[in-house]
Coordinates of C-alpha atoms and ligand atoms in Angstrom, one line a residue:
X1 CA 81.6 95.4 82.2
X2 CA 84.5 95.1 79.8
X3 CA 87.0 92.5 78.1
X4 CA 89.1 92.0 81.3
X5 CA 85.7 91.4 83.9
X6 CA 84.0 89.5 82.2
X7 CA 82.7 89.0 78.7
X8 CA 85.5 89.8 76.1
X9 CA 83.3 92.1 73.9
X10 CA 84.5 90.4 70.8
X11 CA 87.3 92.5 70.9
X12 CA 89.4 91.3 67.7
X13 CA 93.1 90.0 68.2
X14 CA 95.8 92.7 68.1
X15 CA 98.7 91.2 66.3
X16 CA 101.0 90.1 69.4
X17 CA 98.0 90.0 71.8
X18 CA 97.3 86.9 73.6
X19 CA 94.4 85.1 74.1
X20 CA 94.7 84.0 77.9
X21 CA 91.3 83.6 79.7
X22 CA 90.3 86.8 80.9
X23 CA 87.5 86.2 82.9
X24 CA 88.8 85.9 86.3
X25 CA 86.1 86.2 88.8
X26 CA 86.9 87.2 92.5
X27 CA 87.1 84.1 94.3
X28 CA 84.5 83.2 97.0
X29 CA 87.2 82.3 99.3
X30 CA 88.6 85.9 99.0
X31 CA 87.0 86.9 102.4
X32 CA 87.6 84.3 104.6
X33 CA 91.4 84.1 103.9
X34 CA 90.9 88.0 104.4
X35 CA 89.6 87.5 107.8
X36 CA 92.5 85.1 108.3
X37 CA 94.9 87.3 107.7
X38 CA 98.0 87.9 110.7
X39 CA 99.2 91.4 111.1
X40 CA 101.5 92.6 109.5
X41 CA 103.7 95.3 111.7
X42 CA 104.0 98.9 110.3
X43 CA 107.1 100.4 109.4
X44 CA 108.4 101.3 112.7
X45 CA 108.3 105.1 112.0
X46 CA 106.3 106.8 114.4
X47 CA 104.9 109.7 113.0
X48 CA 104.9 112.7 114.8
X49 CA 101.0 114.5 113.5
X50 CA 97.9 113.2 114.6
X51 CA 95.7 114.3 111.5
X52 CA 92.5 113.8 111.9
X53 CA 91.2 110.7 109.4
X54 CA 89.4 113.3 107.0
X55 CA 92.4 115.6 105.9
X56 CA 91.9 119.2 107.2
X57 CA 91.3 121.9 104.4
X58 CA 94.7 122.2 102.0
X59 CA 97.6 124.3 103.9
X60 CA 97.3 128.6 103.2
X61 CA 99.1 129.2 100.1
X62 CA 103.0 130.1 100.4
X63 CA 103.9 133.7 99.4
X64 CA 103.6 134.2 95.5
X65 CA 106.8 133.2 94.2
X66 CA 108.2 136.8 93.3
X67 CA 108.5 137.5 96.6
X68 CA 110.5 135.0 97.7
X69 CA 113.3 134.8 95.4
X70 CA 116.1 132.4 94.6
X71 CA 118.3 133.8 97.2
X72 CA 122.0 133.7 95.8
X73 CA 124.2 131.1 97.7
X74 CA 126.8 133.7 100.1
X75 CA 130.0 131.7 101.0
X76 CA 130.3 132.2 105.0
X77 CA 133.0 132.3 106.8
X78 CA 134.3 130.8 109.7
X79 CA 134.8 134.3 111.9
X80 CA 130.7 134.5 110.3
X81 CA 130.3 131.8 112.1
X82 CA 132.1 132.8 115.0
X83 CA 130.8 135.9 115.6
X84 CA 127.4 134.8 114.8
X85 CA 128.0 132.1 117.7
X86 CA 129.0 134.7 120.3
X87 CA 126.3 137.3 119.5
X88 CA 124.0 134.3 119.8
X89 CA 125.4 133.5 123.5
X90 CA 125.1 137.2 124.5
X91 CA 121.4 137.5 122.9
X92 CA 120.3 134.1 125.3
X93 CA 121.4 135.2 128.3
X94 CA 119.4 138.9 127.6
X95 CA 116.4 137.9 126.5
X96 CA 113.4 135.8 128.4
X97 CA 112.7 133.5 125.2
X98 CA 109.7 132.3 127.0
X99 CA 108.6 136.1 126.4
X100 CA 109.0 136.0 123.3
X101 CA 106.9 133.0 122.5
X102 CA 104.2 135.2 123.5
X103 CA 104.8 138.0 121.0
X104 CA 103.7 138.4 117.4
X105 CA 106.5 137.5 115.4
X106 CA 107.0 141.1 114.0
X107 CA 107.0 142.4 117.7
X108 CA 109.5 139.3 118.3
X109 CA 111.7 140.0 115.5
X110 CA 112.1 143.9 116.7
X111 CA 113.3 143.2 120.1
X112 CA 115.2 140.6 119.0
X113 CA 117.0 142.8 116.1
X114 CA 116.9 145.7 119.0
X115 CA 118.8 143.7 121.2
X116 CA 121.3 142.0 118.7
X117 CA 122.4 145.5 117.5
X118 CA 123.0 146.5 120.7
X119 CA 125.2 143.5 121.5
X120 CA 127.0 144.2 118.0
X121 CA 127.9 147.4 119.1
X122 CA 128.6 147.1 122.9
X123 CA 130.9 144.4 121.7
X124 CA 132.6 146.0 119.0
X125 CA 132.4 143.5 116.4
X126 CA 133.8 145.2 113.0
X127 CA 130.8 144.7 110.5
X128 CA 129.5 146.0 107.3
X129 CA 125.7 147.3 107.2
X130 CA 125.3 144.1 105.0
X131 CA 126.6 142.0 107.0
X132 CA 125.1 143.1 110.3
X133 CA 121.3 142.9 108.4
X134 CA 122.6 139.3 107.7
X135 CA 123.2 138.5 111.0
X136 CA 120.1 140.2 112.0
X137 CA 118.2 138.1 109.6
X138 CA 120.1 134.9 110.5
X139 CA 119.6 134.9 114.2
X140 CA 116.1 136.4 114.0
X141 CA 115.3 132.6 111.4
X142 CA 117.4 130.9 114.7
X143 CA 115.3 132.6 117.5
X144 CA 111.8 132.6 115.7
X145 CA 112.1 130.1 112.6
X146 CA 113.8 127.1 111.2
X147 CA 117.1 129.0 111.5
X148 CA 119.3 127.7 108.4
X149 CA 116.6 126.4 106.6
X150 CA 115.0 129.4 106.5
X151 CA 116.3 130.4 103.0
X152 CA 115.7 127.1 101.8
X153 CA 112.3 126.7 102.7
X154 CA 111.7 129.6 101.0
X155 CA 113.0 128.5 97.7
X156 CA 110.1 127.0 95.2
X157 CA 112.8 125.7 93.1
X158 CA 113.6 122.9 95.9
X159 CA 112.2 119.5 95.6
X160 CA 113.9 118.2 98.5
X161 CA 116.2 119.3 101.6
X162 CA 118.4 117.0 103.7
X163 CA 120.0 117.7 106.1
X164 CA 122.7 115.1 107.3
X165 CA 123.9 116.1 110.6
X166 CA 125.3 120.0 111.2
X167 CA 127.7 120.4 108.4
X168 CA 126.1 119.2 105.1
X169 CA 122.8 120.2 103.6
X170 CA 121.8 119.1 100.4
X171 CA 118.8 120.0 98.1
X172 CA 117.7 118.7 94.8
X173 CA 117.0 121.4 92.3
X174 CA 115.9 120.0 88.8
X175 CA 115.8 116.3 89.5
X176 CA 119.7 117.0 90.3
X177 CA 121.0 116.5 94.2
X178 CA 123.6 118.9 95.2
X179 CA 125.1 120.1 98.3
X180 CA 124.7 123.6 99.6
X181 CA 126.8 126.1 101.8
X182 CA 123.9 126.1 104.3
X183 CA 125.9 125.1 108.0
X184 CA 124.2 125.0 111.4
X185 CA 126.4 126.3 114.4
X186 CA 126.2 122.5 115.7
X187 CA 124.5 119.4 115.9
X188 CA 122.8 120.3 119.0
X189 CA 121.1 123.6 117.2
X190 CA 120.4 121.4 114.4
X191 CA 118.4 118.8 117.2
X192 CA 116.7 122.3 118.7
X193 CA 115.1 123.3 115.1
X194 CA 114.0 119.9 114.8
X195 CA 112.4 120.1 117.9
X196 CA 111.1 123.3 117.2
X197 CA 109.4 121.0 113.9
X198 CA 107.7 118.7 115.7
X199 CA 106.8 120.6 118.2
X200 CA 104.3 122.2 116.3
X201 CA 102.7 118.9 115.8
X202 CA 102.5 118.0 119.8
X203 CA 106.0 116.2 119.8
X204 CA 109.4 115.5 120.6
X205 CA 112.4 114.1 119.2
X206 CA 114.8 112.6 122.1
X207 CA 116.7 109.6 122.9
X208 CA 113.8 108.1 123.8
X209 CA 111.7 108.7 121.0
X210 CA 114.1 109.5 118.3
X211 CA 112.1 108.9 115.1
X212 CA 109.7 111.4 113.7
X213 CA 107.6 112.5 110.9
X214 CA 105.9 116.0 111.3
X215 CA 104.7 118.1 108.7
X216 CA 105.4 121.9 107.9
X217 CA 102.6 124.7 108.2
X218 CA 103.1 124.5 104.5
X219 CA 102.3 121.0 103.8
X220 CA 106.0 120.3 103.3
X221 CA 106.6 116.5 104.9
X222 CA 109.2 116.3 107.2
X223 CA 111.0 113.2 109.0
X224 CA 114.0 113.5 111.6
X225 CA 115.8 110.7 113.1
X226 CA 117.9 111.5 115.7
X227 CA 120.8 110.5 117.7
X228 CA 121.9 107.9 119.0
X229 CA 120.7 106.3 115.9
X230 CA 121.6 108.8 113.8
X231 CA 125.2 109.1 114.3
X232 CA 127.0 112.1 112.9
X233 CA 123.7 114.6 114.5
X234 CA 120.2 114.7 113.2
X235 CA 119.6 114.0 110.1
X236 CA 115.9 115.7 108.9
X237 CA 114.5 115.6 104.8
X238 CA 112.2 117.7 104.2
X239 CA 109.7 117.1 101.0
X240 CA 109.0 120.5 99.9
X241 CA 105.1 120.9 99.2
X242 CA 104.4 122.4 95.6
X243 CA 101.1 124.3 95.9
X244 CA 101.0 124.6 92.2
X245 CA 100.9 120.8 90.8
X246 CA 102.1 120.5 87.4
X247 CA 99.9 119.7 84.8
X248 CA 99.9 117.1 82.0
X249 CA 100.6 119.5 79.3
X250 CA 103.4 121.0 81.5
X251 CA 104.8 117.2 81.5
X252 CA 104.5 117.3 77.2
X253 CA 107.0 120.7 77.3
X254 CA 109.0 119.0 79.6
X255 CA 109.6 116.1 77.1
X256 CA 108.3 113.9 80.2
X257 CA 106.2 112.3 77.7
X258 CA 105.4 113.2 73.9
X259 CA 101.6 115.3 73.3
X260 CA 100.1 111.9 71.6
X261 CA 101.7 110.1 74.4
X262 CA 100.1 112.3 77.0
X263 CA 96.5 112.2 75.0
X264 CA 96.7 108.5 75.7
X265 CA 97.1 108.6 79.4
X266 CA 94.3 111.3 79.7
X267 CA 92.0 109.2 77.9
X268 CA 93.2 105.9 80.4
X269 CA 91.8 108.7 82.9
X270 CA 88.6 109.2 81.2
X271 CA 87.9 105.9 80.4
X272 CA 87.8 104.2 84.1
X273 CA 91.0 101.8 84.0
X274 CA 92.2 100.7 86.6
X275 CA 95.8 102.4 87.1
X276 CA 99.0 101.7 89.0
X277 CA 101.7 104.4 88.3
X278 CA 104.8 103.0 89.2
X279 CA 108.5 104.4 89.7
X280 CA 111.4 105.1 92.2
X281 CA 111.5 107.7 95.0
X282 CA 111.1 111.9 94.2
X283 CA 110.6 110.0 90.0
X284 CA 107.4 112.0 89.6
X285 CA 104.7 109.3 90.9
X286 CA 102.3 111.6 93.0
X287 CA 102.6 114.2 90.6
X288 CA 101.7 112.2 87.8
X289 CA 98.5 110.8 89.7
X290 CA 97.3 114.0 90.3
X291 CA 97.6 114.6 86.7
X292 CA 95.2 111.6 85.9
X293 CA 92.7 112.3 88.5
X294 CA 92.8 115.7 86.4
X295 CA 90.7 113.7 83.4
X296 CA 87.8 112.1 85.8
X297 CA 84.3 113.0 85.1
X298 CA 83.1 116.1 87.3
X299 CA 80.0 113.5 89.0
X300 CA 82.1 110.6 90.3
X301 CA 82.2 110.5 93.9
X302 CA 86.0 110.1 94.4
X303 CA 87.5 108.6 97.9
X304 CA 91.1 108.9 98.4
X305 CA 93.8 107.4 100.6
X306 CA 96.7 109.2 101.8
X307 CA 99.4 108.9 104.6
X308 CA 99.8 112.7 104.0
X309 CA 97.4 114.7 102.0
X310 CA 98.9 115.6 98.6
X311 CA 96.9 115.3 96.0
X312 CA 94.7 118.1 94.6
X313 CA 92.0 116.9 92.8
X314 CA 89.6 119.7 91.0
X315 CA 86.2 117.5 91.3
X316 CA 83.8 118.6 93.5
X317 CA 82.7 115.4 95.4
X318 CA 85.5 114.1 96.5
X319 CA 86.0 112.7 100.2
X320 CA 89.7 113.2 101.2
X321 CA 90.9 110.1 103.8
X322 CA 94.1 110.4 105.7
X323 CA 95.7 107.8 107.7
X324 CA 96.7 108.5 111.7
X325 CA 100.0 107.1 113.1
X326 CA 99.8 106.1 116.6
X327 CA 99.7 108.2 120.0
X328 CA 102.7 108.3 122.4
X329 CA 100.9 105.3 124.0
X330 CA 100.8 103.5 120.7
X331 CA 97.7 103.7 120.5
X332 CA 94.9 104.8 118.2
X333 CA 96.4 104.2 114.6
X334 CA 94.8 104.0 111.8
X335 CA 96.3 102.4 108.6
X336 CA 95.9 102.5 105.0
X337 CA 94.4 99.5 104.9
X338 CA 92.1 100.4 107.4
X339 CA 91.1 103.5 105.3
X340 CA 90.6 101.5 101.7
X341 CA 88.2 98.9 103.1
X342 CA 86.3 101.4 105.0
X343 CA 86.3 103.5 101.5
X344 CA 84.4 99.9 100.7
X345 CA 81.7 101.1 102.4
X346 CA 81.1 104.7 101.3
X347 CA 79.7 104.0 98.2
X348 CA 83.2 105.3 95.7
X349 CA 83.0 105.1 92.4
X350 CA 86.8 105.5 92.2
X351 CA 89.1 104.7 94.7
X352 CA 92.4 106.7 94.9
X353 CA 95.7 105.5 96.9
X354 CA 98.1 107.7 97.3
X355 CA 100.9 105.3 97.8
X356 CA 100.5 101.3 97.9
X357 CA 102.9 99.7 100.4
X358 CA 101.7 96.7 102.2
X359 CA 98.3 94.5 102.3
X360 CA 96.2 97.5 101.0
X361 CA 97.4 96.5 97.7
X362 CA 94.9 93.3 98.9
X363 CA 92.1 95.6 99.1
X364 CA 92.9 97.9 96.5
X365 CA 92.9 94.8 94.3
X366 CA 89.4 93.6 95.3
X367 CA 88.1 97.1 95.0
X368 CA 89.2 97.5 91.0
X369 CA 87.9 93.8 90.7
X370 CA 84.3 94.6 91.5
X371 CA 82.8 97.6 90.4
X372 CA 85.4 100.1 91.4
X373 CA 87.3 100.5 88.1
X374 CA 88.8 103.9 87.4
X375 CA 90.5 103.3 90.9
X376 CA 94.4 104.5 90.9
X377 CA 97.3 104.1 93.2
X378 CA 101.3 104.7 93.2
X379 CA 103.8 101.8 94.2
X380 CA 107.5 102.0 94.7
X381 CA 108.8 99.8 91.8
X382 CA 111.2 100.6 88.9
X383 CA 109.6 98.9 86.0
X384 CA 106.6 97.2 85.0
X385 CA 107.4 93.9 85.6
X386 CA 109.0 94.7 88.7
X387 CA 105.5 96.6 89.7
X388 CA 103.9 93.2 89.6
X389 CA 106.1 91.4 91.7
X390 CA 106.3 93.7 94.5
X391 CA 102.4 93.5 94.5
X392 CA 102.6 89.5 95.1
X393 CA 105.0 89.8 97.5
X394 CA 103.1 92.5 99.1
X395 CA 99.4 90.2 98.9
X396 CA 102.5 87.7 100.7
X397 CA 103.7 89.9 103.4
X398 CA 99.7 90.8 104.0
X399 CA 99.1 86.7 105.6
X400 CA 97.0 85.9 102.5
X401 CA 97.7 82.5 102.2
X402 CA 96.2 82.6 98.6
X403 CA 98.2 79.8 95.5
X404 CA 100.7 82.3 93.6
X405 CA 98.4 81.3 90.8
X406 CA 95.5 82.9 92.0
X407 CA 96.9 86.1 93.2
X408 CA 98.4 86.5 89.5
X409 CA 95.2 86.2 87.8
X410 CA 93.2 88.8 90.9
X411 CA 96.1 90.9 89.7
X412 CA 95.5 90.3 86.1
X413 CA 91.9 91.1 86.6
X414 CA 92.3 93.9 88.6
X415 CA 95.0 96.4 87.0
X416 CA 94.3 97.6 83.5
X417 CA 97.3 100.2 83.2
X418 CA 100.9 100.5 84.6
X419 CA 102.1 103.7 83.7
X420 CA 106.0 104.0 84.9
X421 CA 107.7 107.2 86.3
X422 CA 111.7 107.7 86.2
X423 CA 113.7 109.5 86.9
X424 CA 116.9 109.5 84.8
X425 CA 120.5 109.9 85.7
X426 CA 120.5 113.7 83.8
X427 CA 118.1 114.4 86.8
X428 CA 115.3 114.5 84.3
X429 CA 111.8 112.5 85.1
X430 CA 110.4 110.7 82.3
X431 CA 107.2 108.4 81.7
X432 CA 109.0 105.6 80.6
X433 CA 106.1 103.1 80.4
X434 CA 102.3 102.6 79.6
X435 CA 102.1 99.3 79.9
X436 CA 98.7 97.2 79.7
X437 CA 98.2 93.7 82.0
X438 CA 96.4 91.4 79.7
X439 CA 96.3 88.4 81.2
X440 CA 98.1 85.2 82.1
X441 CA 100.2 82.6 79.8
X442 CA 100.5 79.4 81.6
X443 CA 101.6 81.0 85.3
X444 CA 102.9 84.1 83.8
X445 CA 101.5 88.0 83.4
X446 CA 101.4 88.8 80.1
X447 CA 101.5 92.5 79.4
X448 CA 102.1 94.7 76.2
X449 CA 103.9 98.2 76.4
X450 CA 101.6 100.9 74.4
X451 CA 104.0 103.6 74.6
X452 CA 107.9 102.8 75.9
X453 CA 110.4 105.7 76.1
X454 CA 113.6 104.8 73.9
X455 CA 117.3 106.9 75.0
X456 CA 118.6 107.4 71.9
X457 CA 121.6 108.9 74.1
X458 CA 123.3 112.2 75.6
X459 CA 123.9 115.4 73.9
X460 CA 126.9 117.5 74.5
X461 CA 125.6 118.8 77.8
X462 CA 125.1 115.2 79.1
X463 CA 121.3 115.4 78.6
X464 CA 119.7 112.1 77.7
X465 CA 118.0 112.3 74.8
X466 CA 115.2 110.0 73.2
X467 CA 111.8 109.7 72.1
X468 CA 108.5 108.3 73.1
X469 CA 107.6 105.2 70.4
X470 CA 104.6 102.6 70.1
X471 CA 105.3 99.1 69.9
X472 CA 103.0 98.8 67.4
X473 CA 100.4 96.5 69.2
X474 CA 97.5 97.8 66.9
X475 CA 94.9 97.6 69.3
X476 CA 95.2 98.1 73.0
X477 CA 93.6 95.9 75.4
X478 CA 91.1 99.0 76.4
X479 CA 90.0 99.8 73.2
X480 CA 86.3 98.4 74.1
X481 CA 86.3 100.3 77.3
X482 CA 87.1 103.3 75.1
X483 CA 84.8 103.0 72.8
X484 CA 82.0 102.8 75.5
X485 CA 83.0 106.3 76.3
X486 CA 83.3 107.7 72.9
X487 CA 87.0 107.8 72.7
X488 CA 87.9 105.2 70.0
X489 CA 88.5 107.7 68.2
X490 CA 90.8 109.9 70.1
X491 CA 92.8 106.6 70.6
X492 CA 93.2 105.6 67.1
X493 CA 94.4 109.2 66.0
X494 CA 96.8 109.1 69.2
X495 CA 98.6 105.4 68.8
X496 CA 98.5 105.9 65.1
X497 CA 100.3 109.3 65.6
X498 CA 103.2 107.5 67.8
X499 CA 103.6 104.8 65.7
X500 CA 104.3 107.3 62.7
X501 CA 107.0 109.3 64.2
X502 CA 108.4 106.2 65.2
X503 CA 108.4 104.7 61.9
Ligands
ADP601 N1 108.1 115.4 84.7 C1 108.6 116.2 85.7 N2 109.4 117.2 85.4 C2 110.0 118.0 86.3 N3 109.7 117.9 87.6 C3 108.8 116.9 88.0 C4 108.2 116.0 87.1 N4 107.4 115.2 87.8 C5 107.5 115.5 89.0 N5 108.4 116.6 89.2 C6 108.7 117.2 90.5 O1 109.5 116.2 91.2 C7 109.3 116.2 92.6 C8 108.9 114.9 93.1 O2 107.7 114.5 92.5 P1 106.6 113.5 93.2 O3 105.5 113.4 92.2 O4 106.3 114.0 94.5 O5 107.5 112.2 93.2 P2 107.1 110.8 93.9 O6 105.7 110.8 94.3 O7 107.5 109.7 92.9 O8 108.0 110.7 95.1 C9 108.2 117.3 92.8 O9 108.8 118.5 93.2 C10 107.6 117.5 91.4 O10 107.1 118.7 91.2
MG602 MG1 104.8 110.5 96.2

């Protein structure tokens, strides 16, 4: 309907904007090198839940976060450990742990606590009150819960847990990795709580099948890889789930991007561009889609695509899809790409990908390019530019045998927006790009950044500091798609606002 599929509008020339033929239709021939395609093989992760292909309801909400406080970090010591370790032995060989499974965990924890204290004083162990309720606590987490992790798990100021092997656990707090005092007795109690994982989901981790993903009543996603090809004891990362998504205008008082910068990407939202949002691992991609999916009109019908259900979107008609890794057989699964051409068929208005990785990106493209604009996705790249060559060699790796040429100028024609996340090395996550695809110069993408982040450089503290500036394009490529929606307006006051602050 506008500029980029089809006629041009009449939009006038920006300054630095360039006049490549924009009128790429999809090509006739699309299907049948579709049909033509080989297979492509999955990452060889086998993933431990079976969800069903339309996500269940979101997980219960965690307890409210004042009451389950930052725990302060104890140092422990080794006779902790030590007397921990035999109280554990002479709490196995008194209880019937197959009992306990069927108890409520209150009634569990009792006779477990009963018992321990009973040990602890039978065996004389010198302890303080505190550090006999730690004990208590600690084996009860063992017995019952995800041992360790337990305090962890609890924390809402974790991004991320990993564990690598028994001795060193490490979390990321504020975009910053750091190691914690967290220790599990061994590697084998380490293996037994990931066992207990992905157990819930119907699985096993062994020799045999030592790959796993599994998710945690709370959402949290989980993956363990285990001996023997994990060589100093399990290693297990855990991607906390954050109920409450951040918001846009949590992003501005962040300083993730500027309030005119923001206004822009909420009218991309509005407007129905078509929108990659690219950036590294943990740099803020998902969170940043969900933001965007935050400015769709309430009557779209919405379809997304997710390996794991994350997003949270507030309209009501929304169909949430969710992919299915195979059965212990191997059989049964259900890809991404399997998901976005069915979408095809279910009459979207928008189609949302939670994260591009292989020859979706095929049908993803196709879908943007006819009738499906608004559509949005995430891809693992660490610029713009970079963004667009990891989709050709994605359309590559799919068996599309299509000329480089013409797979440029479906991508051209397809993607309106690339807005890059990243994550800088002060730990903080910036939106570093908004970055329009405008079309093609000879065999090359053209594209023209609307808003770029500049480093000015650190404070005293090591912080990066910067700003958010316009290049001063004048017009951006969308600006008829805008205006169709009412927004020209909003727009103008926006870039003109950026480009004032920078000047
Ligand atoms: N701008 C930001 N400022 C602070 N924290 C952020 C920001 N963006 C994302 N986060 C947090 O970073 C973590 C990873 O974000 P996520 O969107 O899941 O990353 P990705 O999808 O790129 O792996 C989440 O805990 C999220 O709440
Ligand atoms: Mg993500």
């Amino acid at each position: 309907m506008f500029g980029k599929r089809g006629n041009s509008g009449g939009t006038p020339a920006a300054p630095h904007t360039h006049q490549a033929p924009r009128t790429y239709e999809a090509p006739g021939a699309g299907t049948a090198v579709l049909d033509a395609e080989k297979p492509i093989s999955r990452e060889p992760v086998e993933r431990v839940s079976a969800p069903p292909l339309v996500a269940e309801a979101p997980p219960p909400p965690p307890p409210p976060a004042a009451a389950r406080p930052a725990q302060p970090q104890r140092t422990r010591s080794d006779s902790y450990y030590d007397t921990k370790s035999q109280v554990f032995s002479a709490l196995i060989e008194t209880i019937d742990l197959s009992q306990l499974a069927n108890m409520d965990q209150d009634s569990a924890r009792e006779e477990i606590r009963d018992i321990v204290n009973d040990i602890i004083a039978i065996k004389n162990f010198a302890m303080s009150i505190s550090e006999q309720e730690e004990l208590l606590e600690d084996i009860c987490n063992d017995v019952l819960g995800y041992g360790p992790l337990e305090p962890l798990l609890a924390r809402d100021d974790i991004a991320d847990i990993m564990v690598n092997g028994a001795q060193k656990v490490y979390i990321e707090v504020n975009g910053k990795v750091e190691q914690t005092n967290i220790r599990f007795r061994d590697n084998q109690q380490l293996l037994n709580i990931c066992q207990r994982i992905v157990s819930q989901v119907g699985r096993r981790v062994d020799e045999s099948s030592p790959i796993c993903d599994a998710r945690l009543p709370d959402g949290s996603r989980v993956n363990v890889i285990a001996p023997p090809l994990s060589i100093d004891g399990a290693s297990l990362t855990i991607r906390k789930f954050k109920k409450d998504k951040l918001t846009l205008d949590q992003l501005v008082r962040f300083g993730a991007i500027s309030p005119e910068g923001a206004e822009v990407l909420k009218i991309i939202g509005r407007v129905r561009c078509n929108v990659l949002i690219s950036g590294g691992t943990g740099s803020g991609k998902t969170t940043l889609l969900n933001c965007l999916t935050s400015y769709i009109d309430k009557d779209e019908r919405i379809i997304t695509c997710e390996d794991s259900a994350e997003l949270q979107l507030q309209q009501p008609h929304v169909v949430r899809l969710e992919t299915r890794p195979p059965n212990l057989e191997g059989e049964g699964e259900i890809t991404m790409r399997d998901l976005v051409r069915n979408c095809l068929r279910m009459r979207p208005e928008r189609i949302i990908v939670g994260e591009v990785r292989g020859p979706e990106v095929f049908d993803l493209l196709q879908a943007m390019n006819t009738g499906h604009d608004g559509s949005m996705g995430t891809i693992h790249s660490n610029s713009p530019r970079e963004c667009l060559n990891r989709i050709e060699s994605m359309v590559a790796m799919g068996g599309f045998t299509l000329p480089q040429r013409t797979v440029r100028e479906i991508i051209v024609g397809s993607i309106d927006v690339i807005v890059q996340a990243t994550r800088l090395r002060d730990g903080s996550r910036r939106i570093t790009h908004i970055t329009e695809v405008i079309g093609m110069e000879g065999d090359v993408i053209i594209t023209q950044d609307l808003v770029l982040y500049d480093m000015k450089g650190e404070d005293a503290n090591g912080r990066i500091i910067g700003e958010h500036v316009s290049t001063g394009i004048g017009r951006p490529h969308f600006w008829d798609r805008a205006r169709y929606y009412g927004e020209e307006r909003r727009l103008a006051t926006a870039l003109e606002a950026i480009e004032k602050q920078a000047g």
